[in-house]
Amino acid sequence: MDKVKKTNLELKKEKVLEIAKKIAKAKTIVFANYHGLSASQITELREKIKEAGGELIVAKNTLIKRALAHSDYRLPTTAVDSSQSTVDGLAGPTATLLAYEDEIAPIKKAAETATILGVPKFKFGFFGKDFLDLDAVENLAKILPKEVLQVKMVGSLYSPLSGIVGVLSANIRNLISVLSQKAKVGQSV
């Protein structure tokens, strides 16, 4: 019974590869500060996000950074002082929200929770390969659900078409009316 025990380093490398695969599958990635959420609240948020077609990962920032290094995503840096030293965006307790199916629905679920509890607080994210700052992530969370947008699109396409049909049928109705009047005049003479 010779069991091979994996070292801590090997386990971390496996975790990095696992996270990198999930990041590669994601359509949208958002990073948020989850400080202030209890374990049960995080579990509840995970379930809501999973129902919306996403996943919430809470892992060490170093592992997330290394997983991102395996991808095309680059972490933002911001100037801290006039000497232009930088600090990366993954500082402090950071949860990674991955949207697999609908690009926006999981983010909306996190935003709903943030409205109620005050956390999580978005930091930044990626939509496709495009970087999103805090304002862009918050605006993304405000977009209407996909189904509502689809209904509005169909309605906006239907409205002009029904107007065109009305205009075209009016000419035909007018022609039929004129011919009908002409036929009545012709019968009465």
Coordinates of C-alpha atoms in Angstrom, one line a residue:
M1 CA 0.0 0.0 0.0
D2 CA 2.3 2.6 -1.2
K3 CA 0.3 5.8 -1.5
V4 CA 1.7 8.7 -3.3
K5 CA 1.1 11.9 -1.4
K6 CA 1.0 15.1 -3.4
T7 CA 2.9 18.0 -2.1
N8 CA 1.3 21.3 -1.4
L9 CA 3.0 22.8 -4.4
E10 CA 1.6 20.1 -6.7
L11 CA -1.9 20.6 -5.3
K12 CA -1.6 24.4 -5.9
K13 CA -0.5 23.8 -9.5
E14 CA -3.5 21.5 -10.1
K15 CA -5.8 24.2 -8.6
V16 CA -4.3 26.8 -10.9
L17 CA -4.8 24.6 -14.0
E18 CA -8.4 23.9 -12.9
I19 CA -9.1 27.6 -12.5
A20 CA -7.4 28.4 -15.8
K21 CA -9.7 26.0 -17.6
K22 CA -12.8 27.6 -16.0
I23 CA -11.6 31.0 -17.0
A24 CA -11.1 29.9 -20.6
K25 CA -14.7 28.7 -20.7
A26 CA -16.1 31.9 -19.2
K27 CA -17.8 34.5 -21.4
T28 CA -17.6 37.2 -18.6
I29 CA -15.3 37.4 -15.6
V30 CA -15.9 39.7 -12.7
F31 CA -13.8 40.2 -9.6
A32 CA -15.5 41.4 -6.4
N33 CA -14.6 42.1 -2.8
Y34 CA -16.6 39.6 -0.6
H35 CA -15.4 40.9 2.8
G36 CA -18.4 41.0 5.1
L37 CA -20.2 38.0 3.7
S38 CA -20.7 35.1 6.0
A39 CA -20.0 31.5 4.9
S40 CA -23.8 30.9 4.6
Q41 CA -24.3 34.1 2.5
I42 CA -21.4 33.0 0.2
T43 CA -23.0 29.6 -0.2
E44 CA -26.4 31.2 -1.0
L45 CA -24.7 33.6 -3.5
R46 CA -22.9 30.6 -5.1
E47 CA -26.3 28.8 -5.6
K48 CA -27.9 31.9 -7.1
I49 CA -25.0 32.4 -9.5
K50 CA -25.0 28.7 -10.4
E51 CA -28.7 28.9 -11.2
A52 CA -28.0 31.8 -13.5
G53 CA -25.3 29.8 -15.4
G54 CA -22.2 30.9 -13.7
E55 CA -19.8 30.1 -10.9
L56 CA -18.3 31.9 -7.9
I57 CA -14.8 31.0 -7.0
V58 CA -13.1 32.0 -3.7
A59 CA -9.4 31.2 -4.0
K60 CA -6.2 32.8 -3.0
N61 CA -5.4 35.9 -5.2
T62 CA -2.0 34.3 -6.1
L63 CA -3.7 31.3 -7.6
I64 CA -6.1 33.5 -9.5
K65 CA -3.2 35.6 -10.8
R66 CA -1.4 32.5 -12.0
A67 CA -4.5 31.1 -13.6
L68 CA -5.0 34.4 -15.5
A69 CA -1.4 34.2 -16.6
H70 CA -2.3 31.0 -18.5
S71 CA -4.9 33.0 -20.4
D72 CA -5.0 36.2 -22.5
Y73 CA -6.3 38.3 -19.6
R74 CA -4.1 40.9 -18.1
L75 CA -4.7 42.4 -14.7
P76 CA -5.0 46.1 -14.5
T77 CA -2.6 48.2 -12.6
T78 CA -3.4 51.6 -11.1
A79 CA -1.1 54.4 -10.1
V80 CA -0.9 54.8 -6.3
D81 CA 1.2 57.9 -6.1
S82 CA 3.1 60.4 -8.2
S83 CA 6.0 58.1 -8.5
Q84 CA 3.7 55.8 -10.7
S85 CA 4.2 52.7 -8.5
T86 CA 1.4 50.3 -9.2
V87 CA -0.8 47.9 -7.2
D88 CA -2.7 45.1 -9.0
G89 CA -6.5 44.9 -8.8
L90 CA -6.4 41.6 -7.0
A91 CA -5.8 42.8 -3.5
G92 CA -7.7 41.8 -0.4
P93 CA -10.5 39.2 -0.2
T94 CA -11.5 38.7 -3.9
A95 CA -14.1 36.4 -5.3
T96 CA -14.1 35.5 -9.0
L97 CA -17.4 35.4 -10.7
L98 CA -17.5 33.4 -14.0
A99 CA -20.4 33.6 -16.4
Y100 CA -20.6 30.6 -18.7
E101 CA -24.0 30.7 -20.4
D102 CA -25.6 34.1 -20.2
E103 CA -22.9 36.8 -20.0
I104 CA -24.9 39.0 -17.7
A105 CA -27.3 37.0 -15.5
P106 CA -24.7 35.8 -12.9
I107 CA -23.5 39.4 -12.5
K108 CA -27.0 40.6 -12.0
K109 CA -27.5 38.0 -9.2
A110 CA -24.3 39.3 -7.5
A111 CA -25.5 42.9 -7.9
E112 CA -28.9 42.0 -6.4
T113 CA -27.2 40.5 -3.4
A114 CA -25.0 43.6 -3.2
T115 CA -28.1 45.8 -3.2
I116 CA -29.5 43.9 -0.2
L117 CA -26.4 43.2 1.8
G118 CA -24.0 45.9 0.6
V119 CA -21.5 43.2 -0.5
P120 CA -20.0 41.9 -2.7
K121 CA -18.4 45.0 -4.1
F122 CA -17.3 44.8 -7.7
K123 CA -13.7 45.6 -8.5
F124 CA -13.3 45.1 -12.3
G125 CA -13.8 42.4 -14.9
F126 CA -13.6 41.2 -18.4
F127 CA -16.4 40.9 -21.0
G128 CA -15.1 38.6 -23.6
K129 CA -11.5 39.8 -23.7
D130 CA -12.3 43.4 -23.1
F131 CA -11.4 44.9 -19.7
L132 CA -14.2 46.4 -17.7
D133 CA -13.6 48.9 -14.9
L134 CA -15.8 49.3 -11.9
D135 CA -18.3 51.6 -13.7
A136 CA -18.5 49.3 -16.7
V137 CA -19.2 46.2 -14.5
E138 CA -21.9 48.1 -12.6
N139 CA -23.5 49.2 -15.8
L140 CA -23.3 45.7 -17.2
A141 CA -25.2 44.5 -14.1
K142 CA -28.0 47.1 -14.8
I143 CA -28.7 45.7 -18.3
L144 CA -32.1 44.1 -18.6
P145 CA -32.3 40.3 -18.7
K146 CA -31.7 38.6 -22.1
E147 CA -35.3 37.5 -22.5
V148 CA -36.7 41.0 -21.9
L149 CA -34.2 42.4 -24.5
Q150 CA -35.3 39.8 -27.0
V151 CA -39.0 40.6 -26.5
K152 CA -38.2 44.3 -26.9
M153 CA -36.2 43.6 -30.1
V154 CA -39.1 41.6 -31.6
G155 CA -41.5 44.3 -30.6
S156 CA -39.4 47.0 -32.2
L157 CA -39.1 44.9 -35.4
Y158 CA -42.8 44.1 -35.4
S159 CA -44.0 47.7 -35.0
P160 CA -42.6 49.1 -38.3
L161 CA -43.6 46.0 -40.2
S162 CA -47.2 46.2 -39.0
G163 CA -47.2 49.9 -40.0
I164 CA -45.9 49.0 -43.5
V165 CA -48.6 46.4 -43.8
G166 CA -51.2 48.9 -42.7
V167 CA -50.0 51.5 -45.3
L168 CA -49.9 48.9 -48.1
S169 CA -53.3 47.4 -47.2
A170 CA -54.8 50.9 -47.1
N171 CA -54.1 51.4 -50.8
I172 CA -55.7 48.1 -51.6
R173 CA -58.7 48.9 -49.5
N174 CA -59.1 52.3 -51.2
L175 CA -58.8 50.7 -54.6
I176 CA -61.5 48.1 -53.7
S177 CA -63.7 50.9 -52.3
V178 CA -63.4 52.9 -55.5
L179 CA -64.1 49.8 -57.6
S180 CA -67.1 48.9 -55.4
Q181 CA -68.5 52.5 -55.6
K182 CA -68.0 52.4 -59.4
A183 CA -69.8 49.0 -59.6
K184 CA -72.7 50.4 -57.6
V185 CA -72.9 53.5 -59.7
G186 CA -72.9 51.3 -62.8
Q187 CA -75.8 49.1 -61.5
S188 CA -78.0 52.0 -60.6
V189 CA -77.9 53.6 -64.1

